[in-house]
Short mmCIF file of C-alpha atoms and ligand atoms in Angstrom, two decimals:
data_model
loop_
_atom_site.label_atom_id
_atom_site.label_comp_id
_atom_site.label_asym_id
_atom_site.label_seq_id
_atom_site.Cartn_x
_atom_site.Cartn_y
_atom_site.Cartn_z
CA MET C 108 -21.69 -4.17 2.64
CA SER C 109 -18.69 -2.20 1.38
CA ALA C 110 -18.34 1.28 -0.14
CA PRO C 111 -20.48 1.77 -3.29
CA ASN C 112 -17.64 3.62 -5.03
CA ILE C 113 -14.28 5.31 -4.45
CA GLU C 114 -15.97 8.77 -4.31
CA THR C 115 -17.66 7.78 -1.04
CA ILE C 116 -14.24 7.17 0.50
CA VAL C 117 -12.82 10.39 -1.00
CA SER C 118 -15.48 12.46 0.75
CA LEU C 119 -15.26 10.54 4.04
CA SER C 120 -11.47 10.95 3.94
CA LYS C 121 -11.66 14.70 3.45
CA ARG C 122 -14.49 15.17 5.96
CA ARG C 123 -12.85 13.24 8.77
CA GLY C 124 -9.12 13.73 8.16
CA PHE C 125 -7.83 10.56 6.50
CA VAL C 126 -6.58 11.99 3.20
CA PHE C 127 -6.48 15.55 1.81
CA PRO C 128 -5.61 16.82 -1.69
CA ALA C 129 -1.93 17.85 -1.63
CA SER C 130 -1.05 21.56 -2.05
CA GLU C 131 -4.76 22.27 -1.75
CA ILE C 132 -4.37 25.95 -0.84
CA TYR C 133 -2.46 26.47 -4.11
CA GLY C 134 -5.01 24.66 -6.25
CA GLY C 135 -3.65 21.15 -5.67
CA LEU C 136 -1.11 19.13 -7.63
CA GLY C 137 -2.46 16.53 -10.04
CA SER C 138 -3.15 13.33 -8.15
CA SER C 139 -0.98 14.06 -5.10
CA TRP C 140 -2.48 13.40 -1.70
CA ASP C 141 -1.54 14.16 1.90
CA TYR C 142 -2.36 11.80 4.75
CA GLY C 143 -4.07 13.48 7.70
CA PRO C 144 -4.13 12.52 11.40
CA LEU C 145 -6.25 9.41 10.82
CA GLY C 146 -4.80 8.43 7.44
CA VAL C 147 -1.25 8.33 8.74
CA GLU C 148 -2.35 6.07 11.63
CA LEU C 149 -4.18 3.69 9.29
CA ALA C 150 -1.20 3.56 6.89
CA ASN C 151 1.15 2.93 9.83
CA ASN C 152 -1.10 0.12 11.09
CA ILE C 153 -1.00 -1.54 7.66
CA LYS C 154 2.80 -1.23 7.49
CA LYS C 155 3.21 -2.53 11.06
CA SER C 156 1.02 -5.54 10.30
CA TRP C 157 3.02 -6.37 7.15
CA TRP C 158 6.37 -5.96 8.89
CA ARG C 159 5.32 -7.95 11.95
CA TRP C 160 3.93 -10.79 9.85
CA LEU C 161 7.00 -11.06 7.60
CA VAL C 162 9.99 -9.89 9.61
CA TYR C 163 9.04 -10.69 13.22
CA GLU C 164 6.73 -13.69 13.08
CA ARG C 165 8.73 -15.70 10.52
CA ASP C 166 12.27 -17.00 10.96
CA ASP C 167 13.54 -16.41 7.43
CA ILE C 168 13.12 -12.71 6.55
CA GLU C 169 15.31 -9.67 7.26
CA GLY C 170 14.32 -6.02 6.81
CA ILE C 171 16.27 -3.18 5.17
CA ASP C 172 15.79 0.47 4.27
CA SER C 173 17.71 1.52 1.15
CA SER C 174 18.12 4.92 -0.50
CA ILE C 175 15.53 6.47 -2.78
CA ILE C 176 18.31 7.84 -5.01
CA GLN C 177 20.85 5.25 -6.13
CA ASN C 178 23.69 5.26 -8.62
CA ARG C 179 22.18 5.64 -12.09
CA LEU C 180 23.84 2.36 -13.09
CA VAL C 181 21.35 0.50 -10.89
CA TRP C 182 18.59 1.57 -13.30
CA LYS C 183 20.73 0.92 -16.36
CA TYR C 184 21.38 -2.71 -15.43
CA SER C 185 17.95 -3.39 -13.92
CA GLY C 186 16.54 -2.54 -17.36
CA HIS C 187 14.47 0.42 -16.19
CA GLU C 188 16.30 2.99 -18.35
CA GLN C 189 15.62 0.88 -21.44
CA THR C 190 12.21 -0.58 -20.77
CA PHE C 191 10.28 1.21 -18.03
CA HIS C 192 8.07 2.97 -20.56
CA ASP C 193 4.39 3.54 -21.23
CA PRO C 194 3.14 4.00 -24.82
CA LEU C 195 1.80 7.54 -25.10
CA VAL C 196 -0.57 9.13 -27.64
CA ASP C 197 -1.68 12.75 -27.97
CA CYS C 198 -4.93 13.99 -29.46
CA ARG C 199 -4.30 16.88 -31.88
CA THR C 200 -7.90 18.10 -31.41
CA CYS C 201 -8.63 17.98 -27.67
CA LYS C 202 -4.92 18.17 -26.67
CA GLY C 203 -5.41 15.23 -24.30
CA ARG C 204 -2.49 12.89 -23.60
CA PHE C 205 -3.30 9.23 -23.00
CA ARG C 206 -1.75 5.82 -22.43
CA LEU C 207 -2.35 3.78 -25.57
CA ASP C 208 -3.05 0.64 -23.54
CA LYS C 209 -5.58 2.44 -21.28
CA LEU C 210 -7.70 4.32 -23.84
CA LEU C 211 -10.79 2.41 -22.77
CA ASP C 212 -10.33 3.56 -19.15
CA VAL C 213 -10.43 7.32 -19.92
CA GLN C 214 -12.62 9.87 -21.67
CA CYS C 215 -12.00 12.20 -24.58
CA VAL C 216 -11.45 15.75 -23.22
CA ASP C 217 -13.96 17.39 -25.61
CA HIS C 218 -16.45 14.50 -25.73
CA PRO C 219 -16.43 12.80 -22.32
CA GLU C 220 -19.20 10.44 -23.49
CA VAL C 221 -16.66 8.52 -25.62
CA HIS C 222 -13.15 7.14 -25.22
CA PRO C 223 -10.25 8.91 -27.00
CA GLY C 224 -10.18 7.99 -30.67
CA GLU C 225 -13.90 7.14 -30.82
CA ASN C 226 -15.20 10.53 -31.99
CA LYS C 227 -14.94 11.69 -35.60
CA ASP C 228 -12.98 14.79 -34.45
CA CYS C 229 -10.39 12.74 -32.52
CA SER C 230 -6.97 12.77 -34.15
CA LEU C 231 -4.52 10.59 -32.24
CA THR C 232 -0.77 10.72 -32.94
CA GLU C 233 1.41 7.62 -33.37
CA ALA C 234 2.35 6.08 -30.03
CA ARG C 235 5.74 7.00 -28.56
CA GLU C 236 7.52 5.52 -25.54
CA PHE C 237 7.59 7.65 -22.40
CA ASN C 238 9.98 6.68 -19.58
CA LEU C 239 8.22 6.75 -16.22
CA MET C 240 11.24 7.45 -14.04
CA PHE C 241 11.45 10.87 -12.37
CA ARG C 242 14.75 12.55 -13.21
CA THR C 243 16.76 14.80 -10.96
CA THR C 244 20.36 16.01 -10.67
CA MET C 245 22.82 15.19 -7.89
CA GLY C 246 25.09 17.83 -6.40
CA ALA C 247 25.95 21.36 -7.54
CA VAL C 248 25.85 21.04 -11.31
CA SER C 249 26.56 23.56 -14.04
CA SER C 250 23.55 22.57 -16.09
CA ASP C 251 20.30 20.77 -15.31
CA ASP C 252 20.85 18.29 -18.14
CA ASP C 253 24.46 17.42 -17.22
CA PRO C 254 24.45 13.63 -17.88
CA ALA C 255 27.12 13.06 -15.23
CA ALA C 256 24.77 14.42 -12.59
CA LEU C 257 21.62 12.66 -13.80
CA ALA C 258 19.88 10.60 -11.13
CA TYR C 259 16.46 9.00 -10.75
CA LEU C 260 13.96 8.72 -7.93
CA ARG C 261 13.46 4.96 -7.54
CA PRO C 262 10.42 3.60 -9.41
CA GLU C 263 10.36 0.49 -7.18
CA THR C 264 11.93 -0.39 -3.84
CA ALA C 265 12.96 -3.84 -5.10
CA GLN C 266 16.28 -2.84 -6.69
CA GLY C 267 17.56 -1.54 -3.34
CA ILE C 268 17.13 -5.10 -2.08
CA PHE C 269 18.90 -6.81 -5.00
CA ILE C 270 21.95 -4.58 -4.85
CA ASN C 271 22.24 -5.29 -1.09
CA PHE C 272 21.83 -9.06 -1.48
CA ALA C 273 25.48 -9.84 -0.66
CA ASN C 274 25.57 -7.33 2.23
CA VAL C 275 22.55 -8.91 3.90
CA LEU C 276 23.63 -12.47 3.12
CA ASN C 277 27.10 -11.95 4.59
CA THR C 278 26.05 -10.03 7.67
CA SER C 279 23.04 -12.15 8.59
CA ARG C 280 24.60 -15.49 7.52
CA ARG C 281 21.37 -16.61 5.92
CA LYS C 282 20.87 -19.84 4.00
CA LEU C 283 18.38 -20.24 1.15
CA PRO C 284 15.47 -19.85 1.17
CA PHE C 285 15.30 -16.45 2.84
CA GLY C 286 13.74 -13.08 2.18
CA ILE C 287 14.53 -9.37 2.44
CA ALA C 288 11.67 -6.96 3.11
CA GLN C 289 11.48 -3.23 2.60
CA ILE C 290 8.87 -0.48 2.92
CA GLY C 291 9.40 2.87 1.23
CA LYS C 292 8.40 5.52 -1.23
CA ALA C 293 8.53 4.95 -4.98
CA PHE C 294 7.97 7.44 -7.78
CA ARG C 295 6.58 7.02 -11.29
CA ASN C 296 5.73 9.79 -13.68
CA GLU C 297 2.41 8.10 -14.52
CA VAL C 298 0.77 9.31 -17.73
CA THR C 299 -2.75 8.93 -16.38
CA PRO C 300 -2.77 8.97 -12.59
CA GLY C 301 -6.16 9.04 -10.95
CA ASN C 302 -8.91 7.35 -9.01
CA PHE C 303 -7.90 9.06 -5.76
CA ILE C 304 -4.91 7.26 -4.17
CA PHE C 305 -5.19 4.26 -6.52
CA ARG C 306 -2.66 5.54 -9.06
CA THR C 307 -0.42 8.41 -8.04
CA ARG C 308 3.04 9.60 -9.04
CA GLU C 309 4.41 9.28 -5.52
CA PHE C 310 3.36 6.22 -3.53
CA GLU C 311 4.64 3.78 -0.97
CA GLN C 312 5.50 0.15 -1.57
CA MET C 313 5.93 -2.87 0.69
CA GLU C 314 8.11 -5.31 -1.22
CA MET C 315 9.69 -8.57 -0.19
CA GLU C 316 12.19 -10.51 -2.26
CA TYR C 317 12.24 -14.20 -1.33
CA PHE C 318 15.44 -15.86 -2.59
CA CYS C 319 15.34 -19.57 -3.32
CA ARG C 320 16.61 -22.36 -5.55
CA ALA C 321 15.16 -22.40 -9.08
CA GLU C 322 13.46 -25.76 -8.57
CA ASP C 323 11.63 -24.49 -5.44
CA ALA C 324 10.41 -21.26 -7.06
CA PRO C 325 7.06 -22.49 -8.54
CA ARG C 326 5.97 -24.04 -5.22
CA LEU C 327 7.07 -21.03 -3.15
CA HIS C 328 5.38 -18.69 -5.62
CA GLN C 329 2.06 -20.45 -4.96
CA GLU C 330 2.68 -20.39 -1.19
CA TRP C 331 3.16 -16.60 -1.27
CA ILE C 332 0.02 -16.12 -3.40
CA ASP C 333 -1.97 -18.06 -0.78
CA GLY C 334 -0.17 -16.35 2.11
CA PHE C 335 -0.90 -12.85 0.89
CA GLN C 336 -4.59 -13.59 0.30
CA ALA C 337 -4.79 -14.72 3.93
CA TRP C 338 -2.87 -11.66 5.17
CA LEU C 339 -5.15 -9.29 3.23
CA GLN C 340 -8.16 -11.01 4.79
CA SER C 341 -6.59 -10.52 8.22
CA LEU C 342 -6.68 -6.77 7.51
CA GLY C 343 -10.43 -7.03 7.01
CA ILE C 344 -10.58 -7.28 3.21
CA SER C 345 -13.28 -9.80 2.33
CA ALA C 346 -12.51 -12.75 0.07
CA ALA C 347 -15.57 -11.85 -2.06
CA ASN C 348 -13.92 -8.57 -3.04
CA MET C 349 -10.61 -10.19 -4.06
CA SER C 350 -9.76 -12.25 -7.11
CA LEU C 351 -6.64 -13.58 -8.82
CA TYR C 352 -5.42 -12.57 -12.25
CA GLU C 353 -2.75 -14.50 -14.14
CA GLN C 354 -0.73 -12.10 -16.33
CA SER C 355 -0.46 -13.11 -19.98
CA ALA C 356 2.91 -13.47 -21.71
CA GLU C 357 2.43 -10.01 -23.32
CA GLU C 358 1.72 -8.38 -19.96
CA LEU C 359 4.68 -9.85 -18.06
CA ALA C 360 7.45 -7.42 -17.05
CA HIS C 361 10.81 -7.97 -18.71
CA TYR C 362 12.14 -9.80 -15.63
CA ALA C 363 9.19 -12.08 -14.83
CA GLU C 364 8.52 -15.71 -15.67
CA ARG C 365 5.08 -15.74 -14.06
CA THR C 366 3.09 -13.04 -12.25
CA VAL C 367 -0.22 -13.38 -10.46
CA ASP C 368 -2.03 -10.20 -9.41
CA ILE C 369 -4.37 -10.06 -6.45
CA MET C 370 -7.22 -7.88 -7.68
CA TYR C 371 -9.63 -5.87 -5.55
CA ARG C 372 -13.13 -4.72 -6.47
CA PHE C 373 -12.17 -1.02 -6.55
CA PHE C 374 -15.03 -0.13 -8.94
CA PRO C 375 -18.18 -1.90 -7.66
CA GLU C 376 -20.40 0.71 -9.37
CA ARG C 377 -19.46 -0.50 -12.88
CA GLU C 378 -22.19 -2.52 -14.53
CA ASP C 379 -19.81 -4.85 -16.30
CA GLU C 380 -18.53 -7.12 -13.50
CA SER C 381 -15.24 -7.76 -15.32
CA LYS C 382 -14.44 -4.01 -15.16
CA GLN C 383 -14.95 -3.76 -11.40
CA TRP C 384 -11.51 -5.18 -10.60
CA ASP C 385 -8.06 -3.67 -10.61
CA GLU C 386 -4.64 -4.66 -9.26
CA LEU C 387 -4.07 -4.48 -5.53
CA MET C 388 -0.72 -6.28 -5.65
CA GLY C 389 1.48 -8.42 -7.86
CA ILE C 390 3.34 -11.60 -6.93
CA ALA C 391 6.07 -12.33 -9.46
CA ASN C 392 8.58 -15.07 -10.10
CA ARG C 393 11.47 -12.81 -11.20
CA THR C 394 13.79 -15.78 -11.85
CA ASP C 395 17.51 -15.08 -11.32
CA TYR C 396 17.29 -12.04 -13.63
CA ASP C 397 18.06 -9.32 -11.09
CA LEU C 398 20.95 -10.92 -9.25
CA ARG C 399 22.56 -11.84 -12.58
CA VAL C 400 22.27 -8.42 -14.20
CA HIS C 401 23.79 -6.69 -11.17
CA SER C 402 26.72 -9.16 -10.96
CA LYS C 403 30.18 -8.66 -12.38
CA LYS C 404 30.66 -12.25 -13.56
CA PRO C 405 27.99 -13.41 -16.03
CA GLU C 406 29.11 -13.23 -19.67
CA ASP C 407 27.22 -13.08 -22.93
CA ALA C 408 27.55 -15.55 -25.82
CA GLU C 409 30.74 -13.79 -26.99
CA GLY C 410 32.37 -14.05 -23.56
CA LYS C 411 31.89 -10.35 -22.71
CA ARG C 412 30.83 -9.35 -19.22
CA ILE C 413 27.11 -8.47 -19.18
CA ASN C 414 27.80 -5.93 -16.45
CA PRO C 415 31.30 -4.39 -16.71
CA ASP C 416 30.47 -1.80 -14.00
CA SER C 417 29.54 -4.00 -11.04
CA THR C 418 32.23 -4.79 -8.49
CA GLU C 419 30.37 -7.68 -6.84
CA ASP C 420 29.22 -11.17 -7.79
CA LEU C 421 25.76 -11.72 -6.32
CA SER C 422 25.82 -15.49 -6.66
CA TYR C 423 25.16 -17.87 -3.75
CA PHE C 424 27.38 -20.72 -2.59
CA ASP C 425 25.61 -23.75 -1.15
CA PRO C 426 28.08 -25.37 1.27
CA GLN C 427 26.10 -28.62 1.36
CA THR C 428 26.16 -29.27 -2.37
CA SER C 429 29.24 -27.13 -3.15
CA GLU C 430 27.26 -25.44 -5.94
CA ARG C 431 27.47 -21.76 -6.83
CA PHE C 432 24.45 -20.23 -8.58
CA TYR C 433 22.19 -17.18 -8.86
CA PRO C 434 19.09 -17.66 -6.69
CA TYR C 435 15.58 -17.23 -8.08
CA VAL C 436 13.37 -14.59 -6.51
CA ILE C 437 9.69 -14.61 -5.61
CA GLU C 438 8.47 -11.05 -5.15
CA PRO C 439 5.20 -10.12 -3.46
CA ALA C 440 4.87 -6.35 -4.11
CA ILE C 441 2.04 -4.27 -2.72
CA GLY C 442 1.25 -0.56 -2.43
CA VAL C 443 0.47 0.87 1.02
CA ASN C 444 -1.92 3.38 -0.54
CA ARG C 445 -3.94 0.86 -2.54
CA THR C 446 -4.13 -1.38 0.53
CA LEU C 447 -5.41 1.55 2.59
CA LEU C 448 -8.06 2.27 -0.03
CA ALA C 449 -9.17 -1.38 -0.14
CA VAL C 450 -9.26 -1.59 3.68
CA MET C 451 -11.42 1.56 3.88
CA MET C 452 -13.74 0.48 1.06
CA ASP C 453 -14.28 -2.93 2.60
CA ALA C 454 -14.89 -1.54 6.09
CA TYR C 455 -17.48 1.00 4.91
CA THR C 456 -21.05 0.25 6.04
CA GLU C 457 -24.23 2.21 6.63
CA LYS C 458 -26.76 1.60 9.39
CA THR C 459 -30.13 3.24 10.08
CA ASN C 460 -30.72 4.39 13.66
CA GLU C 461 -34.01 4.37 15.55
CA LYS C 462 -34.81 7.86 14.21
CA GLY C 463 -34.50 6.58 10.66
CA GLU C 464 -31.19 8.44 10.05
CA VAL C 465 -28.49 6.74 8.03
CA ARG C 466 -25.18 6.50 9.90
CA VAL C 467 -21.81 5.55 8.44
CA ILE C 468 -19.82 2.93 10.34
CA LEU C 469 -16.27 2.14 9.30
CA LYS C 470 -16.03 -1.44 10.53
CA LEU C 471 -12.24 -1.59 10.64
CA LYS C 472 -10.53 -4.48 12.40
CA PRO C 473 -9.35 -3.17 15.80
CA GLU C 474 -5.72 -3.64 14.65
CA MET C 475 -6.35 -1.26 11.74
CA ALA C 476 -8.43 1.36 13.58
CA PRO C 477 -6.56 4.69 13.82
CA ILE C 478 -8.10 5.27 17.26
CA LYS C 479 -8.94 2.35 19.50
CA VAL C 480 -10.90 4.13 22.24
CA ALA C 481 -12.65 7.51 22.57
CA VAL C 482 -13.38 8.77 26.07
CA LEU C 483 -16.42 11.06 26.11
CA PRO C 484 -17.84 13.07 29.04
CA LEU C 485 -21.63 13.11 29.09
CA ALA C 486 -21.66 16.65 30.51
CA LYS C 487 -18.75 18.83 29.42
CA ASN C 488 -19.69 21.57 31.90
CA ASN C 489 -19.39 19.26 34.89
CA ASP C 490 -15.80 19.58 36.18
CA GLU C 491 -15.87 16.30 38.06
CA ILE C 492 -17.02 14.34 35.01
CA VAL C 493 -14.48 16.07 32.76
CA THR C 494 -11.63 15.45 35.23
CA MET C 495 -12.56 11.78 35.56
CA ALA C 496 -12.82 11.36 31.77
CA LYS C 497 -9.44 13.01 31.16
CA LYS C 498 -7.83 10.86 33.86
CA ILE C 499 -9.21 7.68 32.22
CA LYS C 500 -7.91 8.88 28.83
CA HIS C 501 -4.42 9.38 30.28
CA GLU C 502 -4.45 5.97 31.94
CA LEU C 503 -5.45 4.17 28.75
CA GLN C 504 -3.29 6.02 26.26
CA SER C 505 0.00 4.28 27.10
CA SER C 506 -1.39 0.90 26.05
CA MET C 507 -3.91 1.83 23.33
CA ARG C 508 -4.43 4.87 21.10
CA THR C 509 -7.05 6.88 22.98
CA VAL C 510 -8.64 10.28 22.40
CA TYR C 511 -10.78 12.55 24.55
CA ASP C 512 -13.61 14.44 22.86
CA ASP C 513 -16.15 16.85 24.34
CA THR C 514 -16.91 18.93 21.25
CA GLY C 515 -20.57 17.94 20.85
CA GLY C 516 -23.57 16.14 22.24
CA ILE C 517 -23.14 12.43 22.92
CA GLY C 518 -25.08 11.36 19.80
CA LYS C 519 -22.83 13.44 17.56
CA LEU C 520 -19.69 12.17 19.30
CA TYR C 521 -20.73 8.53 18.84
CA ALA C 522 -21.54 9.16 15.16
CA ARG C 523 -18.13 10.75 14.58
CA GLN C 524 -16.28 7.81 16.18
CA ASP C 525 -18.38 5.28 14.21
CA GLU C 526 -17.47 7.04 10.99
CA ILE C 527 -13.72 6.89 11.65
CA GLY C 528 -13.83 3.29 12.82
CA THR C 529 -13.13 3.63 16.57
CA PRO C 530 -14.10 0.24 18.03
CA PHE C 531 -15.08 1.52 21.50
CA CYS C 532 -16.44 4.67 23.10
CA VAL C 533 -16.18 5.07 26.86
CA THR C 534 -18.73 7.46 28.37
CA VAL C 535 -18.32 9.04 31.78
CA ASP C 536 -21.69 10.10 33.21
CA HIS C 537 -23.14 11.38 36.52
CA GLU C 538 -23.42 7.84 37.89
CA SER C 539 -19.72 7.25 37.20
CA LEU C 540 -18.87 9.66 40.01
CA ASP C 541 -20.70 7.38 42.47
CA ASP C 542 -20.20 3.83 41.13
CA HIS C 543 -16.70 4.33 39.62
CA ALA C 544 -17.93 2.63 36.42
CA VAL C 545 -18.32 3.80 32.83
CA THR C 546 -20.38 2.86 29.81
CA VAL C 547 -18.51 1.08 27.01
CA ARG C 548 -20.26 1.27 23.64
CA ASP C 549 -19.49 -1.16 20.84
CA ARG C 550 -19.13 0.50 17.41
CA ASP C 551 -20.69 -2.32 15.39
CA THR C 552 -23.62 -3.38 17.58
CA TRP C 553 -24.14 -0.10 19.47
CA VAL C 554 -24.61 -2.30 22.56
CA GLN C 555 -23.58 -0.59 25.80
CA GLU C 556 -22.06 -2.25 28.83
CA ARG C 557 -21.20 -0.94 32.27
CA VAL C 558 -17.56 -1.59 33.22
CA ASP C 559 -15.68 -0.79 36.44
CA VAL C 560 -12.92 1.76 35.83
CA ASP C 561 -10.33 -0.42 37.61
CA SER C 562 -10.81 -3.24 35.11
CA LEU C 563 -11.39 -1.00 32.06
CA SER C 564 -7.91 -1.28 30.55
CA GLU C 565 -7.91 -5.07 30.80
CA TYR C 566 -11.48 -5.28 29.47
CA LEU C 567 -10.75 -3.09 26.43
CA GLY C 568 -7.37 -4.75 25.82
CA SER C 569 -8.92 -8.19 25.62
CA ARG C 570 -11.80 -7.04 23.38
CA LEU C 571 -9.37 -5.23 21.05
CA ARG C 572 -7.29 -8.39 20.71
N1 GAP U 722 8.84 -4.44 -7.89
C1 GAP U 722 7.69 -4.80 -8.64
C2 GAP U 722 6.73 -3.69 -8.79
O1 GAP U 722 7.02 -2.56 -8.49
P1 GAP U 722 4.33 -3.14 -9.62
O2 GAP U 722 3.18 -4.05 -9.93
O3 GAP U 722 4.72 -2.14 -10.63
O4 GAP U 722 5.52 -4.10 -9.26
C3 GAP U 722 3.70 -3.10 -7.09
O5 GAP U 722 4.02 -2.39 -8.25
C4 GAP U 722 2.50 -2.49 -6.39
O6 GAP U 722 2.78 -1.10 -6.12
C5 GAP U 722 1.22 -2.45 -7.20
O7 GAP U 722 0.53 -3.68 -7.16
C6 GAP U 722 0.45 -1.35 -6.51
O8 GAP U 722 -0.14 -1.82 -5.31
C7 GAP U 722 1.57 -0.37 -6.17
N2 GAP U 722 1.67 0.67 -7.21
C8 GAP U 722 2.32 0.61 -8.38
N3 GAP U 722 2.22 1.76 -9.07
C9 GAP U 722 1.45 2.58 -8.32
C10 GAP U 722 0.98 3.92 -8.47
N4 GAP U 722 1.29 4.66 -9.54
N5 GAP U 722 0.21 4.45 -7.49
C11 GAP U 722 -0.10 3.72 -6.39
N6 GAP U 722 0.33 2.46 -6.19
C12 GAP U 722 1.09 1.88 -7.13
#
């Protein structure tokens, strides 16, 4: 089983401290979300898994962390100033503002039973292009619209990698094929954000640019599509809730030759199966577009430099063949937030206890679980039990994320840990004082086992692995 809809995860997140509406005490801020004590741990676990898999466990990928605000010329030559637009329409009657290409995904403001444009009163304007980049000004400027001070918040982390291609190549002495990975915030002034953390204006991306020879690009593209499906499954996302989508020529971004999206079943409640899916990540063959457009050398048909502002040539010299060329790039790009949502939706299960009550269990993989172990005293008024439980918590916490909780009866405490995905609860009871053993309860089976305190850390460590 997985979550029946996103709303179920919204309420679990708020109730237990994964994700809260941002600026809530001031009425919120359209589609902005804050990550609470458990949400930040889950997001960090996803990022750590991605980084470990790509940067540490492979031999051919380096990591970087580039600036959110770059020289405006980066966005001029990347094409974002010219083309990073959504087509926008307004309704003169209901005053709604919609993306022309997403009309079927939203409702008319006055008549929510129909899509915009489908009611006789709807009066949509002609579409106009709306640039999605957030604008800001750099430094102490005389006026807010001083063009010399105009800067953008990055709409993707990828460009920070392309403009550092030569820096990384020269300092790490890499040979093709190799990749550069980066995790960081990106910002898009989305026309219709929504569906909780699925589409927001501020989000976090994990992007990797894998540089290779043009002739190797199609094969490597397929390898990364397969590789990412396997990695997503390792996070606990079931294959049945993932599918592949090949972008059509009309849908491809201006830089891409081929893009395959990995889709997740974010909307299982929709009757029409084809509408249940939406993009979790994209894997693009960006050709040599980016390295060329940021290079000082390439010329157009009339012999004029395509980029007269760049001071660097981002071509690659192959010492074995003595060729100089612009490498192709395979780009797997995924959002941390959408991954977190998919991981939570897939882990969501319900189980009926012996009293006939329905309990929520978040069956997260141990690697993903925000808390690995909860130590619970059976009697919070018994000093000896409390002291022993706190001592066990302190002993475990250096090797695994452990919490101590005595804020309710044992049944309530177990239910709370099940709901937030804690794989193991350790209970200290009256017998523990005599036999120096504790009860370890498994989240998924609710089976309890007695374990000696001296071997507890090793026991839990091996079961968490
Ligand atoms: N560099 C390529 C690129 O940015 P993208 O498909 O626009 O490609 C990559 O973005 C991923 O970033 C998406 O698949 C999604 O997971 C995430 N993403 C994009 N826009 C988002 C938004 N507004 N809110 C949340 N996540 C978003």
